[in-house]
PDB file of C-alpha atoms in Angstrom:
ATOM      1  CA  MET U 761     -12.247-215.619 171.979  1.00  0.00           C
ATOM      2  CA  THR U 762     -14.482-213.062 170.378  1.00  0.00           C
ATOM      3  CA  GLN U 763     -17.971-214.122 169.251  1.00  0.00           C
ATOM      4  CA  PHE U 764     -19.799-212.435 166.337  1.00  0.00           C
ATOM      5  CA  PRO U 765     -23.426-213.206 165.349  1.00  0.00           C
ATOM      6  CA  ASP U 766     -23.880-216.134 162.950  1.00  0.00           C
ATOM      7  CA  PRO U 767     -24.270-214.646 159.452  1.00  0.00           C
ATOM      8  CA  SER U 768     -26.257-217.677 158.257  1.00  0.00           C
ATOM      9  CA  ALA U 769     -28.960-216.682 160.730  1.00  0.00           C
ATOM     10  CA  LEU U 770     -29.419-213.423 158.881  1.00  0.00           C
ATOM     11  CA  SER U 771     -31.641-212.697 155.884  1.00  0.00           C
ATOM     12  CA  LYS U 772     -29.816-211.593 152.768  1.00  0.00           C
ATOM     13  CA  SER U 773     -31.185-208.086 153.280  1.00  0.00           C
ATOM     14  CA  ASP U 774     -30.031-207.905 156.900  1.00  0.00           C
ATOM     15  CA  LEU U 775     -26.652-209.242 155.898  1.00  0.00           C
ATOM     16  CA  GLU U 776     -26.252-206.714 153.109  1.00  0.00           C
ATOM     17  CA  THR U 777     -27.901-203.555 154.584  1.00  0.00           C
ATOM     18  CA  GLY U 778     -28.413-203.969 158.248  1.00  0.00           C
ATOM     19  CA  PRO U 779     -26.519-202.901 161.283  1.00  0.00           C
ATOM     20  CA  ILE U 780     -25.464-206.323 162.483  1.00  0.00           C
ATOM     21  CA  PHE U 781     -21.784-207.039 161.984  1.00  0.00           C
ATOM     22  CA  ALA U 782     -21.698-210.840 161.235  1.00  0.00           C
ATOM     23  CA  PRO U 783     -18.504-211.531 159.378  1.00  0.00           C
ATOM     24  CA  ARG U 784     -18.725-214.537 157.155  1.00  0.00           C
ATOM     25  CA  PHE U 785     -15.483-216.312 158.122  1.00  0.00           C
ATOM     26  CA  ASP U 786     -14.208-219.115 155.821  1.00  0.00           C
ATOM     27  CA  ALA U 787     -13.569-222.630 156.767  1.00  0.00           C
ATOM     28  CA  ASN U 788     -10.362-221.426 158.465  1.00  0.00           C
ATOM     29  CA  GLY U 789     -12.173-218.810 160.436  1.00  0.00           C
ATOM     30  CA  LEU U 790     -10.663-215.975 158.340  1.00  0.00           C
ATOM     31  CA  VAL U 791     -11.972-213.026 156.258  1.00  0.00           C
ATOM     32  CA  THR U 792      -9.872-211.039 153.710  1.00  0.00           C
ATOM     33  CA  ALA U 793      -8.604-207.718 154.813  1.00  0.00           C
ATOM     34  CA  VAL U 794      -7.536-205.127 152.280  1.00  0.00           C
ATOM     35  CA  THR U 795      -5.496-202.316 153.794  1.00  0.00           C
ATOM     36  CA  VAL U 796      -5.387-198.905 152.285  1.00  0.00           C
ATOM     37  CA  GLU U 797      -3.631-195.723 153.206  1.00  0.00           C
ATOM     38  CA  ALA U 798      -5.942-192.962 154.525  1.00  0.00           C
ATOM     39  CA  GLY U 799      -6.136-190.000 152.256  1.00  0.00           C
ATOM     40  CA  THR U 800      -4.736-191.517 149.118  1.00  0.00           C
ATOM     41  CA  ASN U 801      -6.591-194.763 149.170  1.00  0.00           C
ATOM     42  CA  GLN U 802      -3.486-196.537 148.067  1.00  0.00           C
ATOM     43  CA  VAL U 803      -3.778-200.336 148.574  1.00  0.00           C
ATOM     44  CA  LEU U 804      -0.857-201.342 150.732  1.00  0.00           C
ATOM     45  CA  MET U 805      -1.455-205.053 151.394  1.00  0.00           C
ATOM     46  CA  VAL U 806      -3.862-207.759 151.594  1.00  0.00           C
ATOM     47  CA  ALA U 807      -4.040-210.005 154.612  1.00  0.00           C
ATOM     48  CA  HIS U 808      -6.494-211.912 156.824  1.00  0.00           C
ATOM     49  CA  MET U 809      -8.318-211.472 159.999  1.00  0.00           C
ATOM     50  CA  ASN U 810     -10.021-213.858 162.446  1.00  0.00           C
ATOM     51  CA  ALA U 811     -12.559-212.749 165.030  1.00  0.00           C
ATOM     52  CA  ASP U 812      -9.830-211.918 167.644  1.00  0.00           C
ATOM     53  CA  ALA U 813      -7.896-209.954 165.014  1.00  0.00           C
ATOM     54  CA  ILE U 814     -10.917-207.855 164.253  1.00  0.00           C
ATOM     55  CA  THR U 815     -11.661-207.115 167.946  1.00  0.00           C
ATOM     56  CA  GLU U 816      -8.032-206.444 168.714  1.00  0.00           C
ATOM     57  CA  THR U 817      -7.800-203.925 165.767  1.00  0.00           C
ATOM     58  CA  LEU U 818     -10.961-202.172 166.969  1.00  0.00           C
ATOM     59  CA  ARG U 819      -9.882-202.134 170.582  1.00  0.00           C
ATOM     60  CA  SER U 820      -6.314-201.092 170.206  1.00  0.00           C
ATOM     61  CA  GLY U 821      -6.623-198.832 167.131  1.00  0.00           C
ATOM     62  CA  HIS U 822      -3.695-200.719 165.457  1.00  0.00           C
ATOM     63  CA  ALA U 823      -4.256-203.109 162.537  1.00  0.00           C
ATOM     64  CA  THR U 824      -3.928-206.625 163.786  1.00  0.00           C
ATOM     65  CA  TYR U 825      -4.104-209.564 161.390  1.00  0.00           C
ATOM     66  CA  TRP U 826      -3.997-213.392 161.740  1.00  0.00           C
ATOM     67  CA  SER U 827      -0.692-214.784 160.371  1.00  0.00           C
ATOM     68  CA  ARG U 828      -1.421-217.841 158.523  1.00  0.00           C
ATOM     69  CA  SER U 829       2.260-218.724 158.151  1.00  0.00           C
ATOM     70  CA  ARG U 830       2.848-218.325 161.861  1.00  0.00           C
ATOM     71  CA  GLY U 831      -0.417-219.434 163.161  1.00  0.00           C
ATOM     72  CA  LYS U 832      -0.978-216.421 165.508  1.00  0.00           C
ATOM     73  CA  LEU U 833      -2.235-212.979 165.839  1.00  0.00           C
ATOM     74  CA  TRP U 834       0.090-210.410 164.157  1.00  0.00           C
ATOM     75  CA  LYS U 835       0.239-206.863 165.292  1.00  0.00           C
ATOM     76  CA  LYS U 836       1.472-205.329 162.011  1.00  0.00           C
ATOM     77  CA  GLY U 837       4.782-203.609 162.737  1.00  0.00           C
ATOM     78  CA  GLU U 838       5.489-205.461 165.975  1.00  0.00           C
ATOM     79  CA  THR U 839       8.834-206.594 164.541  1.00  0.00           C
ATOM     80  CA  SER U 840       9.524-204.045 161.926  1.00  0.00           C
ATOM     81  CA  GLY U 841       8.128-200.909 163.741  1.00  0.00           C
ATOM     82  CA  GLU U 842       5.895-200.238 160.811  1.00  0.00           C
ATOM     83  CA  LEU U 843       2.724-200.019 162.905  1.00  0.00           C
ATOM     84  CA  GLN U 844      -0.588-199.203 161.215  1.00  0.00           C
ATOM     85  CA  GLU U 845      -2.940-196.770 163.005  1.00  0.00           C
ATOM     86  CA  LEU U 846      -6.452-197.547 162.369  1.00  0.00           C
ATOM     87  CA  VAL U 847      -8.602-194.755 160.753  1.00  0.00           C
ATOM     88  CA  GLU U 848     -11.612-196.704 159.668  1.00  0.00           C
ATOM     89  CA  LEU U 849     -12.821-200.269 159.264  1.00  0.00           C
ATOM     90  CA  ARG U 850     -15.389-201.209 156.762  1.00  0.00           C
ATOM     91  CA  THR U 851     -17.170-204.346 155.731  1.00  0.00           C
ATOM     92  CA  ASP U 852     -18.424-205.265 152.174  1.00  0.00           C
ATOM     93  CA  CYS U 853     -21.838-206.128 151.125  1.00  0.00           C
ATOM     94  CA  ASP U 854     -21.833-209.863 152.047  1.00  0.00           C
ATOM     95  CA  GLN U 855     -19.484-209.415 154.968  1.00  0.00           C
ATOM     96  CA  ASP U 856     -16.641-211.676 153.789  1.00  0.00           C
ATOM     97  CA  ALA U 857     -14.083-208.923 153.237  1.00  0.00           C
ATOM     98  CA  LEU U 858     -12.874-205.903 155.284  1.00  0.00           C
ATOM     99  CA  LEU U 859     -11.405-202.620 154.232  1.00  0.00           C
ATOM    100  CA  VAL U 860      -8.840-201.332 156.726  1.00  0.00           C
ATOM    101  CA  VAL U 861      -8.056-197.690 156.445  1.00  0.00           C
ATOM    102  CA  VAL U 862      -4.738-196.813 158.140  1.00  0.00           C
ATOM    103  CA  ARG U 863      -1.913-194.315 158.730  1.00  0.00           C
ATOM    104  CA  GLN U 864       1.130-196.224 157.920  1.00  0.00           C
ATOM    105  CA  THR U 865       3.939-195.328 160.497  1.00  0.00           C
ATOM    106  CA  GLY U 866       7.521-196.140 160.788  1.00  0.00           C
ATOM    107  CA  HIS U 867       9.258-195.796 157.460  1.00  0.00           C
ATOM    108  CA  GLY U 868       5.863-195.875 155.702  1.00  0.00           C
ATOM    109  CA  ALA U 869       6.437-199.381 154.376  1.00  0.00           C
ATOM    110  CA  ALA U 870       3.586-201.841 154.675  1.00  0.00           C
ATOM    111  CA  CYS U 871       5.485-204.571 152.730  1.00  0.00           C
ATOM    112  CA  HIS U 872       7.960-206.818 154.404  1.00  0.00           C
ATOM    113  CA  THR U 873      10.265-206.213 151.395  1.00  0.00           C
ATOM    114  CA  GLY U 874      10.640-202.602 152.515  1.00  0.00           C
ATOM    115  CA  ARG U 875       8.293-201.028 150.051  1.00  0.00           C
ATOM    116  CA  LYS U 876       5.289-198.845 150.822  1.00  0.00           C
ATOM    117  CA  THR U 877       2.921-201.292 149.106  1.00  0.00           C
ATOM    118  CA  CYS U 878       3.048-204.943 148.312  1.00  0.00           C
ATOM    119  CA  PHE U 879       1.772-204.274 144.912  1.00  0.00           C
ATOM    120  CA  TYR U 880       4.946-203.151 143.177  1.00  0.00           C
ATOM    121  CA  ARG U 881       4.844-205.384 140.128  1.00  0.00           C
ATOM    122  CA  ARG U 882       2.633-205.017 137.028  1.00  0.00           C
ATOM    123  CA  VAL U 883       1.300-208.123 135.289  1.00  0.00           C
ATOM    124  CA  GLU U 884       1.833-207.668 131.531  1.00  0.00           C
ATOM    125  CA  MET U 885       0.660-209.805 128.492  1.00  0.00           C
ATOM    126  CA  THR U 886       2.521-209.744 125.301  1.00  0.00           C
ATOM    127  CA  GLY U 887       1.030-212.196 122.846  1.00  0.00           C
ATOM    128  CA  VAL U 888       0.469-215.227 124.960  1.00  0.00           C
ATOM    129  CA  ASP U 889       3.428-214.497 127.375  1.00  0.00           C
ATOM    130  CA  VAL U 890       2.627-213.135 130.797  1.00  0.00           C
ATOM    131  CA  LYS U 891       5.354-211.518 132.851  1.00  0.00           C
ATOM    132  CA  LEU U 892       5.786-209.132 135.740  1.00  0.00           C
ATOM    133  CA  SER U 893       7.526-205.634 135.510  1.00  0.00           C
ATOM    134  CA  ASP U 894       8.693-203.750 138.424  1.00  0.00           C
ATOM    135  CA  THR U 895       6.999-200.382 138.942  1.00  0.00           C
ATOM    136  CA  GLY U 896      10.111-198.837 140.579  1.00  0.00           C
ATOM    137  CA  GLU U 897       8.449-198.570 144.065  1.00  0.00           C
ATOM    138  CA  ALA U 898      11.312-197.437 146.460  1.00  0.00           C
ATOM    139  CA  GLN U 899      12.663-199.598 149.291  1.00  0.00           C
ATOM    140  CA  LEU U 900      12.082-197.558 152.411  1.00  0.00           C
ATOM    141  CA  PHE U 901      13.887-199.921 154.764  1.00  0.00           C
ATOM    142  CA  ASP U 902      16.384-202.858 154.383  1.00  0.00           C
ATOM    143  CA  PRO U 903      14.453-205.988 155.288  1.00  0.00           C
ATOM    144  CA  LYS U 904      17.719-207.773 156.120  1.00  0.00           C
ATOM    145  CA  ALA U 905      18.457-205.183 158.770  1.00  0.00           C
ATOM    146  CA  VAL U 906      14.866-204.960 160.122  1.00  0.00           C
ATOM    147  CA  TYR U 907      14.123-208.681 160.345  1.00  0.00           C
ATOM    148  CA  ARG U 908      17.329-210.098 161.511  1.00  0.00           C
ATOM    149  CA  ARG U 909      16.778-212.600 164.185  1.00  0.00           C
TER     150      ARG U 909
ATOM    151  CA  MET Y 689      -6.920-224.118 130.648  1.00  0.00           C
ATOM    152  CA  THR Y 690      -4.193-221.575 131.344  1.00  0.00           C
ATOM    153  CA  GLN Y 691      -1.071-222.877 132.856  1.00  0.00           C
ATOM    154  CA  PHE Y 692       1.123-220.616 134.938  1.00  0.00           C
ATOM    155  CA  PRO Y 693       4.607-221.499 136.404  1.00  0.00           C
ATOM    156  CA  ASP Y 694       4.456-223.518 139.661  1.00  0.00           C
ATOM    157  CA  PRO Y 695       5.339-220.892 142.411  1.00  0.00           C
ATOM    158  CA  SER Y 696       6.803-223.493 144.843  1.00  0.00           C
ATOM    159  CA  ALA Y 697       9.590-224.066 142.082  1.00  0.00           C
ATOM    160  CA  LEU Y 698      10.697-220.416 142.603  1.00  0.00           C
ATOM    161  CA  SER Y 699      13.113-219.158 145.183  1.00  0.00           C
ATOM    162  CA  LYS Y 700      11.642-216.709 147.708  1.00  0.00           C
ATOM    163  CA  SER Y 701      13.716-213.921 145.983  1.00  0.00           C
ATOM    164  CA  ASP Y 702      12.413-214.978 142.493  1.00  0.00           C
ATOM    165  CA  LEU Y 703       8.736-215.080 143.715  1.00  0.00           C
ATOM    166  CA  GLU Y 704       9.087-211.780 145.399  1.00  0.00           C
ATOM    167  CA  THR Y 705      11.206-209.630 143.075  1.00  0.00           C
ATOM    168  CA  GLY Y 706      11.462-211.472 139.715  1.00  0.00           C
ATOM    169  CA  PRO Y 707       9.828-211.096 136.360  1.00  0.00           C
ATOM    170  CA  ILE Y 708       8.019-214.719 136.576  1.00  0.00           C
ATOM    171  CA  PHE Y 709       4.302-214.428 137.197  1.00  0.00           C
ATOM    172  CA  ALA Y 710       3.514-217.570 139.171  1.00  0.00           C
ATOM    173  CA  PRO Y 711       0.294-216.883 141.091  1.00  0.00           C
ATOM    174  CA  ARG Y 712      -0.042-218.805 144.391  1.00  0.00           C
ATOM    175  CA  PHE Y 713      -3.418-220.220 143.943  1.00  0.00           C
ATOM    176  CA  ASP Y 714      -5.241-221.593 147.099  1.00  0.00           C
ATOM    177  CA  ALA Y 715      -6.590-225.129 147.395  1.00  0.00           C
ATOM    178  CA  ASN Y 716      -9.571-224.113 145.253  1.00  0.00           C
ATOM    179  CA  GLY Y 717      -7.346-222.741 142.624  1.00  0.00           C
ATOM    180  CA  LEU Y 718      -8.079-219.068 143.414  1.00  0.00           C
ATOM    181  CA  VAL Y 719      -6.313-215.874 144.281  1.00  0.00           C
ATOM    182  CA  THR Y 720      -7.845-212.795 145.863  1.00  0.00           C
ATOM    183  CA  ALA Y 721      -8.536-209.901 143.506  1.00  0.00           C
ATOM    184  CA  VAL Y 722      -8.970-206.349 144.878  1.00  0.00           C
ATOM    185  CA  THR Y 723     -10.516-204.046 142.398  1.00  0.00           C
ATOM    186  CA  VAL Y 724      -9.989-200.274 142.539  1.00  0.00           C
ATOM    187  CA  GLU Y 725     -11.080-197.365 140.475  1.00  0.00           C
ATOM    188  CA  ALA Y 726      -8.334-195.875 138.295  1.00  0.00           C
ATOM    189  CA  GLY Y 727      -7.563-192.379 139.334  1.00  0.00           C
ATOM    190  CA  THR Y 728      -9.164-192.271 142.788  1.00  0.00           C
ATOM    191  CA  ASN Y 729      -7.785-195.618 143.945  1.00  0.00           C
ATOM    192  CA  GLN Y 730     -11.183-196.289 145.671  1.00  0.00           C
ATOM    193  CA  VAL Y 731     -11.598-199.912 146.591  1.00  0.00           C
ATOM    194  CA  LEU Y 732     -14.738-201.038 144.720  1.00  0.00           C
ATOM    195  CA  MET Y 733     -14.950-204.850 145.528  1.00  0.00           C
ATOM    196  CA  VAL Y 734     -13.046-207.867 146.448  1.00  0.00           C
ATOM    197  CA  ALA Y 735     -13.420-211.101 144.435  1.00  0.00           C
ATOM    198  CA  HIS Y 736     -11.449-214.034 143.254  1.00  0.00           C
ATOM    199  CA  MET Y 737      -9.663-215.129 140.000  1.00  0.00           C
ATOM    200  CA  ASN Y 738      -8.560-218.525 138.870  1.00  0.00           C
ATOM    201  CA  ALA Y 739      -5.987-219.042 136.035  1.00  0.00           C
ATOM    202  CA  ASP Y 740      -8.566-218.574 133.282  1.00  0.00           C
ATOM    203  CA  ALA Y 741     -10.116-215.559 134.765  1.00  0.00           C
ATOM    204  CA  ILE Y 742      -6.585-213.907 134.926  1.00  0.00           C
ATOM    205  CA  THR Y 743      -5.845-214.809 131.281  1.00  0.00           C
ATOM    206  CA  GLU Y 744      -9.330-213.616 130.226  1.00  0.00           C
ATOM    207  CA  THR Y 745      -8.999-210.384 132.003  1.00  0.00           C
ATOM    208  CA  LEU Y 746      -5.676-209.625 130.350  1.00  0.00           C
ATOM    209  CA  ARG Y 747      -6.820-210.974 126.989  1.00  0.00           C
ATOM    210  CA  SER Y 748     -10.187-209.211 126.731  1.00  0.00           C
ATOM    211  CA  GLY Y 749      -9.257-205.983 128.720  1.00  0.00           C
ATOM    212  CA  HIS Y 750     -12.351-206.580 130.950  1.00  0.00           C
ATOM    213  CA  ALA Y 751     -12.281-207.756 134.578  1.00  0.00           C
ATOM    214  CA  THR Y 752     -13.249-211.264 134.717  1.00  0.00           C
ATOM    215  CA  TYR Y 753     -13.555-213.223 137.991  1.00  0.00           C
ATOM    216  CA  TRP Y 754     -14.384-216.650 139.183  1.00  0.00           C
ATOM    217  CA  SER Y 755     -17.763-216.816 140.707  1.00  0.00           C
ATOM    218  CA  ARG Y 756     -17.577-219.079 143.725  1.00  0.00           C
ATOM    219  CA  SER Y 757     -21.414-219.159 144.121  1.00  0.00           C
ATOM    220  CA  ARG Y 758     -22.104-219.990 140.547  1.00  0.00           C
ATOM    221  CA  GLY Y 759     -19.000-222.024 139.880  1.00  0.00           C
ATOM    222  CA  LYS Y 760     -18.094-220.361 136.586  1.00  0.00           C
ATOM    223  CA  LEU Y 761     -16.228-217.520 134.990  1.00  0.00           C
ATOM    224  CA  TRP Y 762     -17.818-214.153 135.590  1.00  0.00           C
ATOM    225  CA  LYS Y 763     -17.299-211.415 133.250  1.00  0.00           C
ATOM    226  CA  LYS Y 764     -18.222-208.507 135.567  1.00  0.00           C
ATOM    227  CA  GLY Y 765     -21.177-206.648 134.143  1.00  0.00           C
ATOM    228  CA  GLU Y 766     -22.224-209.297 131.780  1.00  0.00           C
ATOM    229  CA  THR Y 767     -25.704-209.193 133.465  1.00  0.00           C
ATOM    230  CA  SER Y 768     -25.813-205.714 134.927  1.00  0.00           C
ATOM    231  CA  GLY Y 769     -24.051-203.844 132.197  1.00  0.00           C
ATOM    232  CA  GLU Y 770     -21.487-202.657 134.791  1.00  0.00           C
ATOM    233  CA  LEU Y 771     -18.523-203.740 132.814  1.00  0.00           C
ATOM    234  CA  GLN Y 772     -14.994-202.965 134.211  1.00  0.00           C
ATOM    235  CA  GLU Y 773     -12.308-201.828 131.669  1.00  0.00           C
ATOM    236  CA  LEU Y 774      -8.811-203.004 132.712  1.00  0.00           C
ATOM    237  CA  VAL Y 775      -6.351-200.214 133.238  1.00  0.00           C
ATOM    238  CA  GLU Y 776      -3.700-202.175 135.089  1.00  0.00           C
ATOM    239  CA  LEU Y 777      -3.187-205.620 136.895  1.00  0.00           C
ATOM    240  CA  ARG Y 778      -0.645-205.886 139.584  1.00  0.00           C
ATOM    241  CA  THR Y 779       0.455-208.747 141.871  1.00  0.00           C
ATOM    242  CA  ASP Y 780       1.621-208.485 145.482  1.00  0.00           C
ATOM    243  CA  CYS Y 781       4.994-209.642 146.916  1.00  0.00           C
ATOM    244  CA  ASP Y 782       4.185-213.297 147.463  1.00  0.00           C
ATOM    245  CA  GLN Y 783       1.846-213.458 144.462  1.00  0.00           C
ATOM    246  CA  ASP Y 784      -1.336-214.663 146.262  1.00  0.00           C
ATOM    247  CA  ALA Y 785      -3.326-211.419 145.713  1.00  0.00           C
ATOM    248  CA  LEU Y 786      -3.989-209.245 142.678  1.00  0.00           C
ATOM    249  CA  LEU Y 787      -4.797-205.576 142.314  1.00  0.00           C
ATOM    250  CA  VAL Y 788      -7.236-204.899 139.479  1.00  0.00           C
ATOM    251  CA  VAL Y 789      -7.310-201.092 138.469  1.00  0.00           C
ATOM    252  CA  VAL Y 790     -10.300-200.478 136.298  1.00  0.00           C
ATOM    253  CA  ARG Y 791     -12.556-197.835 134.788  1.00  0.00           C
ATOM    254  CA  GLN Y 792     -16.056-198.690 136.082  1.00  0.00           C
ATOM    255  CA  THR Y 793     -18.604-198.329 133.229  1.00  0.00           C
ATOM    256  CA  GLY Y 794     -22.357-198.509 133.199  1.00  0.00           C
ATOM    257  CA  HIS Y 795     -23.978-196.747 136.101  1.00  0.00           C
ATOM    258  CA  GLY Y 796     -20.538-196.634 137.847  1.00  0.00           C
ATOM    259  CA  ALA Y 797     -21.612-199.249 140.339  1.00  0.00           C
ATOM    260  CA  ALA Y 798     -19.423-202.240 141.078  1.00  0.00           C
ATOM    261  CA  CYS Y 799     -21.648-203.532 143.880  1.00  0.00           C
ATOM    262  CA  HIS Y 800     -24.598-205.791 143.092  1.00  0.00           C
ATOM    263  CA  THR Y 801     -26.534-203.695 145.465  1.00  0.00           C
ATOM    264  CA  GLY Y 802     -26.325-200.795 143.121  1.00  0.00           C
ATOM    265  CA  ARG Y 803     -23.703-198.809 144.960  1.00  0.00           C
ATOM    266  CA  LYS Y 804     -20.403-197.674 143.559  1.00  0.00           C
ATOM    267  CA  THR Y 805     -18.318-199.758 146.053  1.00  0.00           C
ATOM    268  CA  CYS Y 806     -19.232-202.770 148.184  1.00  0.00           C
ATOM    269  CA  PHE Y 807     -17.653-201.104 151.145  1.00  0.00           C
ATOM    270  CA  TYR Y 808     -20.551-198.922 152.241  1.00  0.00           C
ATOM    271  CA  ARG Y 809     -20.781-199.741 155.862  1.00  0.00           C
ATOM    272  CA  ARG Y 810     -18.325-198.810 158.675  1.00  0.00           C
ATOM    273  CA  VAL Y 811     -17.531-201.161 161.506  1.00  0.00           C
ATOM    274  CA  GLU Y 812     -17.736-199.347 164.808  1.00  0.00           C
ATOM    275  CA  MET Y 813     -17.015-200.458 168.391  1.00  0.00           C
ATOM    276  CA  THR Y 814     -18.730-198.797 171.374  1.00  0.00           C
ATOM    277  CA  GLY Y 815     -17.526-200.358 174.619  1.00  0.00           C
ATOM    278  CA  VAL Y 816     -17.790-204.192 173.728  1.00  0.00           C
ATOM    279  CA  ASP Y 817     -20.501-203.589 171.146  1.00  0.00           C
ATOM    280  CA  VAL Y 818     -19.658-203.774 167.528  1.00  0.00           C
ATOM    281  CA  LYS Y 819     -22.103-202.641 164.885  1.00  0.00           C
ATOM    282  CA  LEU Y 820     -22.312-201.348 161.331  1.00  0.00           C
ATOM    283  CA  SER Y 821     -23.245-197.904 160.244  1.00  0.00           C
ATOM    284  CA  ASP Y 822     -24.145-196.966 156.699  1.00  0.00           C
ATOM    285  CA  THR Y 823     -21.857-194.388 155.111  1.00  0.00           C
ATOM    286  CA  GLY Y 824     -24.590-193.141 152.854  1.00  0.00           C
ATOM    287  CA  GLU Y 825     -23.227-194.421 149.604  1.00  0.00           C
ATOM    288  CA  ALA Y 826     -25.736-193.668 146.881  1.00  0.00           C
ATOM    289  CA  GLN Y 827     -27.660-196.427 145.041  1.00  0.00           C
ATOM    290  CA  LEU Y 828     -26.862-195.807 141.381  1.00  0.00           C
ATOM    291  CA  PHE Y 829     -29.110-198.474 139.999  1.00  0.00           C
ATOM    292  CA  ASP Y 830     -32.126-200.508 141.301  1.00  0.00           C
ATOM    293  CA  PRO Y 831     -30.873-204.164 141.653  1.00  0.00           C
ATOM    294  CA  LYS Y 832     -34.483-205.428 141.403  1.00  0.00           C
ATOM    295  CA  ALA Y 833     -34.728-203.942 138.016  1.00  0.00           C
ATOM    296  CA  VAL Y 834     -31.285-204.980 136.761  1.00  0.00           C
ATOM    297  CA  TYR Y 835     -31.150-208.499 138.047  1.00  0.00           C
ATOM    298  CA  ARG Y 836     -34.760-209.588 137.376  1.00  0.00           C
ATOM    299  CA  ARG Y 837     -34.684-213.031 135.812  1.00  0.00           C
TER     300      ARG Y 837
END
């Protein structure tokens, strides 16, 4: 189990501007990870990492998350083949969120629905009604074929 | 208090591909909001929204979050002047994260440290050591001057 320094032991200044990586995990031991495509910056997905997922991502060079639904480490693409090659990892000012810059391999689809990005629907308000409209993001693989068990 | 449909009442297919906006709030009533700059897609910050923050963002056209530290709605820039004009709001496949596309006004700094983005430090691994290195993101305002009370 990876150990990182305790963020509560750092001053605000050290936490925000220093060289010490001390992720501020939540009560479940997780930080938010936002994954973007290298080059375009397009946001592909939002997931979570625990300490081991962070270390494994840095060590292996492949984005690895913590699957909350399955309760285990999740090397992205291990089932679908849609691996994510790590280009750069960044932390935010107060170290409770990570930016994961990747090259998306396989069909180029980060989303389990087969789309490049998970963000394929727009939230629109008309009067007091709020609804979603599809942006027409293409399906790059058929999830039924890829995830059959 | 804004009411959205109960996501647990939707089928997986309706949740993931339908027109019904039913945000999957966590136990604290929050979803993750990733804010990016319109045009460049650069990730500026990660924050949280509750139901009222979502509605207020759509209604007012200015990104409004839920401040966990202050326990209240937080119109981004209300203190610093760094307002965020909403260009587009998107949801992800399982509706527990939002993408907030904005024009960053003021000095162009989304981060409270005065930088454009909160993600100004790279996480680097050398052997088993992990440390942060500053990417040299410029400070566009002096937080001491802007946030003096």
